[in-house]
Each structure stands twice: as C-alpha cells, then as structure tokens.
XYZ file of C-alpha atoms in Angstrom:
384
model
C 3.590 -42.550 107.277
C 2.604 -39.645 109.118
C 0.520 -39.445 112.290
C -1.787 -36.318 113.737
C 0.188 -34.412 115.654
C -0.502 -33.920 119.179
C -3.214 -31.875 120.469
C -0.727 -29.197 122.457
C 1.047 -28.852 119.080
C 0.062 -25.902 117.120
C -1.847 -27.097 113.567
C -0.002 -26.254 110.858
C -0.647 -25.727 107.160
C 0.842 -28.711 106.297
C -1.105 -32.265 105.892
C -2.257 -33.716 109.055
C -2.000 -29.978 110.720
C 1.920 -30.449 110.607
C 4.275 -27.517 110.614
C 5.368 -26.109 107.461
C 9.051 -25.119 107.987
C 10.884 -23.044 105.294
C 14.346 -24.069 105.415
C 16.677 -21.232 104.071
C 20.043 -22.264 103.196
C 22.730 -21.414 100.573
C 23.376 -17.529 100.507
C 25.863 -14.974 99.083
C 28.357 -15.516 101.469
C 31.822 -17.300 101.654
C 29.893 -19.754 103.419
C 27.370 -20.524 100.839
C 28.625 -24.356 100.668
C 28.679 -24.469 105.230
C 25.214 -23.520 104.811
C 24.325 -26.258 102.673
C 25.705 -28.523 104.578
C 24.083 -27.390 107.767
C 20.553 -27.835 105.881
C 21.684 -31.163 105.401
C 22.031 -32.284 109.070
C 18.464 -30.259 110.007
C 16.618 -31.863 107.199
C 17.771 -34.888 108.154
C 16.875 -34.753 111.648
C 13.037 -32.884 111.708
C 10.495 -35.346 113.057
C 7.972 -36.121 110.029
C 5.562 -36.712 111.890
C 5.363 -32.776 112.792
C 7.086 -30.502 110.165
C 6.771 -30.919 106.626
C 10.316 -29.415 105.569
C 10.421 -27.131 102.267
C 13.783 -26.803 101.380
C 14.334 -23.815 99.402
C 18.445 -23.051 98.606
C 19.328 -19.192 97.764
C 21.826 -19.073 95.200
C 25.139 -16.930 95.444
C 23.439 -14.043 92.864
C 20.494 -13.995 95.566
C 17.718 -16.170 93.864
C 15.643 -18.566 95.573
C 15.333 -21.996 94.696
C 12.972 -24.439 95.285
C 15.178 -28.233 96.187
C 14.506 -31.865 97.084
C 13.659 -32.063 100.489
C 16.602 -34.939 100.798
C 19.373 -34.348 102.665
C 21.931 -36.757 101.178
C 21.825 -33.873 98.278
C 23.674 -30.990 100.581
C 25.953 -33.334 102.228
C 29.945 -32.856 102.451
C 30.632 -35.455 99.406
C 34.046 -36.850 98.629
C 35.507 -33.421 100.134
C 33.006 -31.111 97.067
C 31.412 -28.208 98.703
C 27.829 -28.165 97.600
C 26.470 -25.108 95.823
C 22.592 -24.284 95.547
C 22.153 -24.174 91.483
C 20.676 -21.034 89.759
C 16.669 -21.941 89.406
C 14.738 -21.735 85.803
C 12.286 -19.990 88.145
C 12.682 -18.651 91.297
C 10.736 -18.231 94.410
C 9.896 -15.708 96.489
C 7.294 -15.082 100.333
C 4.426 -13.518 99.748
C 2.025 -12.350 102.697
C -1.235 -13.841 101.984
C -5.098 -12.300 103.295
C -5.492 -12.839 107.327
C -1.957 -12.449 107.760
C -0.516 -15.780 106.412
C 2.441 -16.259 103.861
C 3.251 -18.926 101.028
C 6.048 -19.233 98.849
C 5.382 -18.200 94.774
C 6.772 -18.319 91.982
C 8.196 -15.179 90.432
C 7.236 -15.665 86.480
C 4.398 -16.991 86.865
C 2.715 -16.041 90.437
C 2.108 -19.894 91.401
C 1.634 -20.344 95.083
C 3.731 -23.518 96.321
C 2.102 -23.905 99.442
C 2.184 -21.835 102.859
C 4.814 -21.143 104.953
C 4.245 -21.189 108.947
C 7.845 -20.637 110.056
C 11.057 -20.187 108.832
C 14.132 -21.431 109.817
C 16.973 -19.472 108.173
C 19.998 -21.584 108.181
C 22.895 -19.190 106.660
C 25.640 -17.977 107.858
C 27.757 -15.225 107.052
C 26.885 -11.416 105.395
C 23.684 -11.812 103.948
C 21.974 -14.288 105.706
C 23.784 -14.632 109.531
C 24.002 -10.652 109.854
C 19.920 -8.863 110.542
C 19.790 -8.308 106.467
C 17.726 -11.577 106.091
C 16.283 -11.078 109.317
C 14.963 -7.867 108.500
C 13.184 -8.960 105.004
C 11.550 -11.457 107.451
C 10.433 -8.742 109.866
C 8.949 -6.588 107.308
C 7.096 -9.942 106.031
C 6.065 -10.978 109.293
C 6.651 -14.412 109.334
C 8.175 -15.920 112.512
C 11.800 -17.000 112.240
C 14.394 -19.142 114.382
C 17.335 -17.223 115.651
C 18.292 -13.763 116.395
C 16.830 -10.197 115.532
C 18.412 -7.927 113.232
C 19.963 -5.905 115.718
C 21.566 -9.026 117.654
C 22.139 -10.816 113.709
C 24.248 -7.345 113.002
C 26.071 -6.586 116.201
C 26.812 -10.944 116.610
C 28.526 -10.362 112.739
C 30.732 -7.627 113.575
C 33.232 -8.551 115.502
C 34.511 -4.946 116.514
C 30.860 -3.913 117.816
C 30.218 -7.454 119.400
C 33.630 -6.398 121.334
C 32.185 -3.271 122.312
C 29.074 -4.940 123.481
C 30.955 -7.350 125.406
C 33.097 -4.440 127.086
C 29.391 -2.846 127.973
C 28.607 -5.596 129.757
C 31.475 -6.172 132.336
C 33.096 -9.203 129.812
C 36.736 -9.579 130.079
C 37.594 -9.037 126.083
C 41.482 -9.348 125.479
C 43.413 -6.407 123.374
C 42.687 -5.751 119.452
C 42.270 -2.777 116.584
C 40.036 -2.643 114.221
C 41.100 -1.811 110.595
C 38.172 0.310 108.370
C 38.492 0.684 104.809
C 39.481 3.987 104.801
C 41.859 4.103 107.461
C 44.226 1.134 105.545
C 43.657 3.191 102.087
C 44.515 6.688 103.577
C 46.756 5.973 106.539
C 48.628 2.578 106.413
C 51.719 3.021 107.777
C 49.479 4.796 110.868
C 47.836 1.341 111.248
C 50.990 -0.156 110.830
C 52.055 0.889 113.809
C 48.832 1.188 115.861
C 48.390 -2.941 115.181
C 52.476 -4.024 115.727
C 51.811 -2.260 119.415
C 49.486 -5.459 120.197
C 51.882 -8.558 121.864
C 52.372 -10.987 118.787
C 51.452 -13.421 117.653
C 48.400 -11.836 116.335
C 44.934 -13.277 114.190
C 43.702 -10.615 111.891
C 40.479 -11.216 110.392
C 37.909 -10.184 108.764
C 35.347 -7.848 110.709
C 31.986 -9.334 109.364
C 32.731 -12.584 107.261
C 31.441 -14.649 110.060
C 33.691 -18.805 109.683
C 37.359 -18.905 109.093
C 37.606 -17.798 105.686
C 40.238 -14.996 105.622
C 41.809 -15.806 109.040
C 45.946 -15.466 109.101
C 47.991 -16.371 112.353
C 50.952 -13.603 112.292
C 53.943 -13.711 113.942
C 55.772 -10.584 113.472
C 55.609 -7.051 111.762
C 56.586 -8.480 108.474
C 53.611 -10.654 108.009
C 50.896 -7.991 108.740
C 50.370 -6.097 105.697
C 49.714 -9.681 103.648
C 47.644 -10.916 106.191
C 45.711 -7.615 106.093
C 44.968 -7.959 102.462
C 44.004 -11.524 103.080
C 41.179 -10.730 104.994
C 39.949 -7.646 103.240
C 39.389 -9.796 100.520
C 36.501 -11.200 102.410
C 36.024 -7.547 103.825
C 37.092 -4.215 104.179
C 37.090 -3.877 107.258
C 39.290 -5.786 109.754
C 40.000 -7.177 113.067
C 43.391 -7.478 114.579
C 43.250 -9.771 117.719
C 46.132 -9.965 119.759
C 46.913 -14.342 120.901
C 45.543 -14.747 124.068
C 47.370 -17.685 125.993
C 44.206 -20.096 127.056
C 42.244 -22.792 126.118
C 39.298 -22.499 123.602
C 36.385 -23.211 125.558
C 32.831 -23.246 123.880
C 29.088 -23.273 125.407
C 25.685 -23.243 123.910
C 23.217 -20.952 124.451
C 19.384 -21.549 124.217
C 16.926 -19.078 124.840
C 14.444 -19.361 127.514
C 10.529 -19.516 126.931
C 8.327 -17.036 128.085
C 9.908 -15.210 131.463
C 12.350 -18.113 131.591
C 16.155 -17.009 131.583
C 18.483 -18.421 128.253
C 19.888 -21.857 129.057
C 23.407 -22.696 128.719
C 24.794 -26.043 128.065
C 28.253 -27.796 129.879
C 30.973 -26.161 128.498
C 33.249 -28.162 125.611
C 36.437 -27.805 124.015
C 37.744 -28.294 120.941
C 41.031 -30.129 120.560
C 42.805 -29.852 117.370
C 45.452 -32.491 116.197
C 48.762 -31.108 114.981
C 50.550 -33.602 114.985
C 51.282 -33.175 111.182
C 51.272 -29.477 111.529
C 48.705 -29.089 109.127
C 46.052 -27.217 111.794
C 47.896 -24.351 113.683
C 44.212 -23.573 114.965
C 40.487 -24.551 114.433
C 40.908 -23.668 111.174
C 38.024 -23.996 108.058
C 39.147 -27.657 107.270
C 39.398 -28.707 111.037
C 36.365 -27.487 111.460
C 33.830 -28.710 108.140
C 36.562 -30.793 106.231
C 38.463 -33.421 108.450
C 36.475 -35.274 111.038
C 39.817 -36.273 112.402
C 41.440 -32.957 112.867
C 39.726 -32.329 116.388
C 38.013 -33.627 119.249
C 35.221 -32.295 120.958
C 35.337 -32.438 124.924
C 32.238 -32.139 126.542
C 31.962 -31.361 129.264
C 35.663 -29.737 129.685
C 38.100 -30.525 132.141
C 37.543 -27.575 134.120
C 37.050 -27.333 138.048
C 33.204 -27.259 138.781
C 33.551 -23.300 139.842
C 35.030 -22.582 136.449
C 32.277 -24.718 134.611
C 29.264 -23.032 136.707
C 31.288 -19.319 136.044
C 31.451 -19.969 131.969
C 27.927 -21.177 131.673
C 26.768 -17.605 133.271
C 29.096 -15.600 130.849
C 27.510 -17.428 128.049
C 24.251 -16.200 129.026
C 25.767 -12.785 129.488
C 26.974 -12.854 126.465
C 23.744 -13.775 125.171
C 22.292 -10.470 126.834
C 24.957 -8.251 125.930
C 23.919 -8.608 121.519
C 20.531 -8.922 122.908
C 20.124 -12.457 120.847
C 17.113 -14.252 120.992
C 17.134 -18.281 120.171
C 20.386 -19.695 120.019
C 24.126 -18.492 120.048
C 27.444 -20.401 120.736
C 29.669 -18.354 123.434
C 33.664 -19.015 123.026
C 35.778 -17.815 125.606
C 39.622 -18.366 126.402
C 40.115 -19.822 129.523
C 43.642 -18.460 130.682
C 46.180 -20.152 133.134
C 45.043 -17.412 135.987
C 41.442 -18.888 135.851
C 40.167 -15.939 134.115
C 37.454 -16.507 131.217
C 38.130 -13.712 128.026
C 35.208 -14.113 125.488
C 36.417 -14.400 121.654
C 33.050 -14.315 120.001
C 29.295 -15.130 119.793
C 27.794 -16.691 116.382
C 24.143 -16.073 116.968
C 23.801 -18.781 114.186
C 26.239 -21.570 114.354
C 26.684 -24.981 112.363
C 24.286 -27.724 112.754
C 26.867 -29.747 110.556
C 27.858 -33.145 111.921
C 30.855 -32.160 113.506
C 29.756 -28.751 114.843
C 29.340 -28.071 118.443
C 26.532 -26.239 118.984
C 24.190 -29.649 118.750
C 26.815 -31.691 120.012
C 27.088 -29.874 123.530
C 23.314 -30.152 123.744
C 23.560 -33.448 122.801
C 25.843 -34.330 125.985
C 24.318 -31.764 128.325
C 20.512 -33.712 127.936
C 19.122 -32.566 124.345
C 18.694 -34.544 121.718
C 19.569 -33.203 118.213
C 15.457 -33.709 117.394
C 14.685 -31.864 120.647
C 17.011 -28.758 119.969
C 15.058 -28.420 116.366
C 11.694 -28.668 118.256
C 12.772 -26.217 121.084
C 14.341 -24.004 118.173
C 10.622 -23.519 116.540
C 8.955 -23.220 119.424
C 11.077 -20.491 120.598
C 10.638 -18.572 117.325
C 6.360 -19.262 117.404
C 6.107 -17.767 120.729
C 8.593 -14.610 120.078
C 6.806 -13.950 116.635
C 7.858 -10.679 114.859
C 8.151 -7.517 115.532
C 7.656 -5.271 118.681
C 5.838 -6.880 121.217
C-alpha cells in the first residue's frame, strides 16, 4: 500500500503525488541484454512509496515498448540474456501544454500517463553515448546521468584519453585505429601499434562493456584482434598492458555548489584458477557470480586511498559528467595511479560495482536511486 509522500518531496504526477520515473532500458547496442538486466536490479529496488516506475524497454530496431513493471522479467535467467520484444504498438514522449511530458502511443495518439523524470538505463552507442541524451534535451524532460557532451566524450575512449591528458591524469601509452586509416594504410598501423610494449588490449573505440575486447601478445595476433573489435566498431583502441592492479571508485555528483563525492576505492579480483578469465572479461563480469570478488575498500595505504578518491573526481571534471560515473585506474608497483576509463553510466546489475562501493562506503542501494533523481530534478535540462 502506498503512503503520501513526505512534504519536502516534490509531488509528482503519479497517485499519492509520487514520482513518475520512466525507466529506459534495452537499446541498439551490444549491450541491449546488460541493460535489461540493470532495469531489473533498479526496478526492484525504487521505494513504492515514492516513484511509481514505468518501465518502458527499447527494442534493438529502436522502438519503444511499454513492459511489466516486474523485475523478475529482465533478470539474468538460467544464463539467457533478456531481449526487450518488438511492441504491436509503440510508444513515444510527447511534451504536453505548461511544459509537462507523457508517454503516447504512436498509432493511435493515447496518452499513458505523464512522465516527471527519466532515468535512462542503457549502455553502450545509442543510449550510454549523448544520442539519447540529446532527444531528452530537445524534449526537456529531466534525466539521471550525464550530458551529451560528457555521454559522448565518456564513450570514446580515444577522446576520454585526451580529456584525461587535459587534465594532468597519468594515462598509460595507446593508438587509436580510424576506419580509414586500417582500410587505406594497414601495414602503416601495423607498425605504429607493434611499437607499444606487448601484451596489448585492442578494443573497440565506442562500444562501451567488453564485447570486442582481445588480450594480444605479439605482432601476429594484431590484425585478428583488430577485426574483432571493428566488428563492434570501426574505429579502435590499442592499449598497451599496464602492470597494476585494477582499482575502481564511484563517483556521485554533488548537489547544488557541493563538489562530486567519491566512494572508498574497490577492486575487482578475478579467479583464474581454471584459466577461463585472463581479465574482467563479459562473463566475469554479468555471467559468473563466482568469477570475481569485489574488495571494498582496497588494500591500499590510506595516502593512496585519499589520492584515488580525488582522481575520481578529476576524472569526473575532466568529461564534464554530471550524476554518476565509475573511475578505474591502475594502481602500479611505483604507487602511481594511471586512469583506464570512466563509464558515465555503469551497471546497477547485482554484481556490478558501482552500487556495491556505495553500498560499503555508507549508501544504501535505495539511497543511491533517491540521490540519483534528485540530482537530475535539481540540474534539469538545458543551459542554466
């Protein structure tokens, strides 16, 4: 049963004043089914009492669909990825008179209720890199997460290296690999990527999870590897192994004047003890709960832990992210911290660490949701 809200919440268009929270999920991305899953674990954890949840899935082709608000339905079952189904009829946000916005239906126009905030849970091209973020700007409805210019630079991981480098960040050796350059001038880029100190991860620029990831250990390996990641995209990344642990922190945004907040510091170790994980690969990271273990707070000296948690929030600056983001730096045997990447929209599945370092630096799972849509009520849309 729900209960009125309290009085310093803001009413919503919901019964009882609550919150009505579009929950975006799905997408056209490689990590359509990651998506889903992440819905799952923030459906499952919004307090009833203030948000009324409309789940609404976006197909691979780009439709929207209208879903059962129940999470069991975009769980991880029996090792299937879910997949949002094409809809009869889809949905799309329309700005309503004195500035408010409801979700209709395309055929036939029918309004299925308003829409107060929306919290845009995909990840990857389409959805995790400012092209969502932008429809959303130009509708004017508030949104959790980053801008489209920190959405697009946090995607690209040759510009969010640039940024980084902008900023004073220690960012350790790579090349980047356009389309035109491997179709016009291979055995050029060859060369230009065996100069990096092996082994080497190339990747794809802009796919966003693991997907398309190879670990190479010599010359030989590189032009397969290459095509294994431009199947995810054209252009690639070519990072050269840096010799460190993989050390992770959370970033929150601040409200108001308030600086971002950054969590303790974890790390991820993975198992490989059957040699099955040679790094936090996709299924360590969404598909076998048993294939790491997060550490949080890391065994680092208390210097170290204070010096990461300010990066982060560097870091943070540098893509100019609003929200949340998840900071991962190396942390190498001189005591030096090299950042790897921001994902200015990272799981929420129940193995990711984003929630869990909140969860063991103070903030409940509930809490971070609630912070979340605050944050994006107060920021609003755009220049201001």
């Amino acid at each position: 049963m729900t209960t009125e809200p309290d009085r310093n919440t803001r009413l919503g268009s919901g019964a009882h004043g609550r919150l009505r929270v579009l929950v975006l999920f799905g997408g056209r991305s490689s990590e359509h089914p990651i998506s889903c899953i992440t819905a799952a674990g923030v459906l499952n954890a919004m307090d009833p009492d203030r948000y009324e949840a409309v789940p609404v899935g976006i197909t691979a082709t780009g439709r929207w669909h209208g879903l059962e608000a129940d999470p069991a339905h975009w769980n991880l079952p029996g090792g299937d990825l879910p997949q949002v189904p094409e809809p009869a009829d889809p949905l799309a946000l329309r700005c309503t008179e004195g500035g408010g916005h409801e979700l209709v239906s395309v055929a036939g126009g029918e309004s299925h209720g308003a829409v107060d905030v929306v919290f845009p849970l995909l990840h990857g091209p389409f959805g995790e890199d400012g092209t969502l973020q932008g429809e959303l700007e130009m509708a004017a409805v508030p949104y959790v997460g980053a801008g489209v210019l920190a959405s697009a630079v946090g995607m690209d991981k040759h510009f969010m290296k640039v940024a980084f480098q902008a900023a004073g960040l220690q960012v350790g050796p790579w090349e980047t690999i356009t389309d035109r350059q491997w179709r016009g001038e291979r055995e050029a880029v060859l060369a230009r990527v065996a100069s990096l100190a092996f082994p080497v991860f190339v990747k794809p620029a802009r796919a966003g999870s693991s997907f398309g990831i190879t670990r190479v250990t010599g010359a030989e390996g590189l032009p397969a590897a290459i095509e294994e990641a431009r199947r995810f995209d054209p252009k690639v990344v070519v990072e050269a192994g840096i010799v460190g642990r993989e050390i992770e922190c959370a970033v929150l945004d601040g409200h108001g004047v308030q600086a971002p907040r950054a969590s303790l510091p974890g790390e991820i170790v993975v198992h490989d003890g059957s040699g099955q994980h040679q790094f936090y690969d996709f299924q360590a990271k969404y598909q076998d709960d048993t294939a790491a273990d997060l550490s949080c707070p890391a065994d680092l000296p208390e210097s170290a832990i204070d010096t990461v948690r300010r990066l982060a929030v560097v870091a943070f600056d540098a893509v100019d992210a609003e929200g949340l983001s998840r900071v991962d730096f190396f942390y190498t045997p001189a005591g030096d911290f090299v950042i790897n990447e921001i994902n200015t929209m990272p799981g929420f599945t129940p193995i990711s660490m984003y929630p869990a370092m909140w969860e063991r630096s103070g903030l409940a799972y509930g809490e971070l949701i609630d912070e979340l849509l605050q944050l994006a009520l107060e920021r609003g849309t755009g220049l201001h």
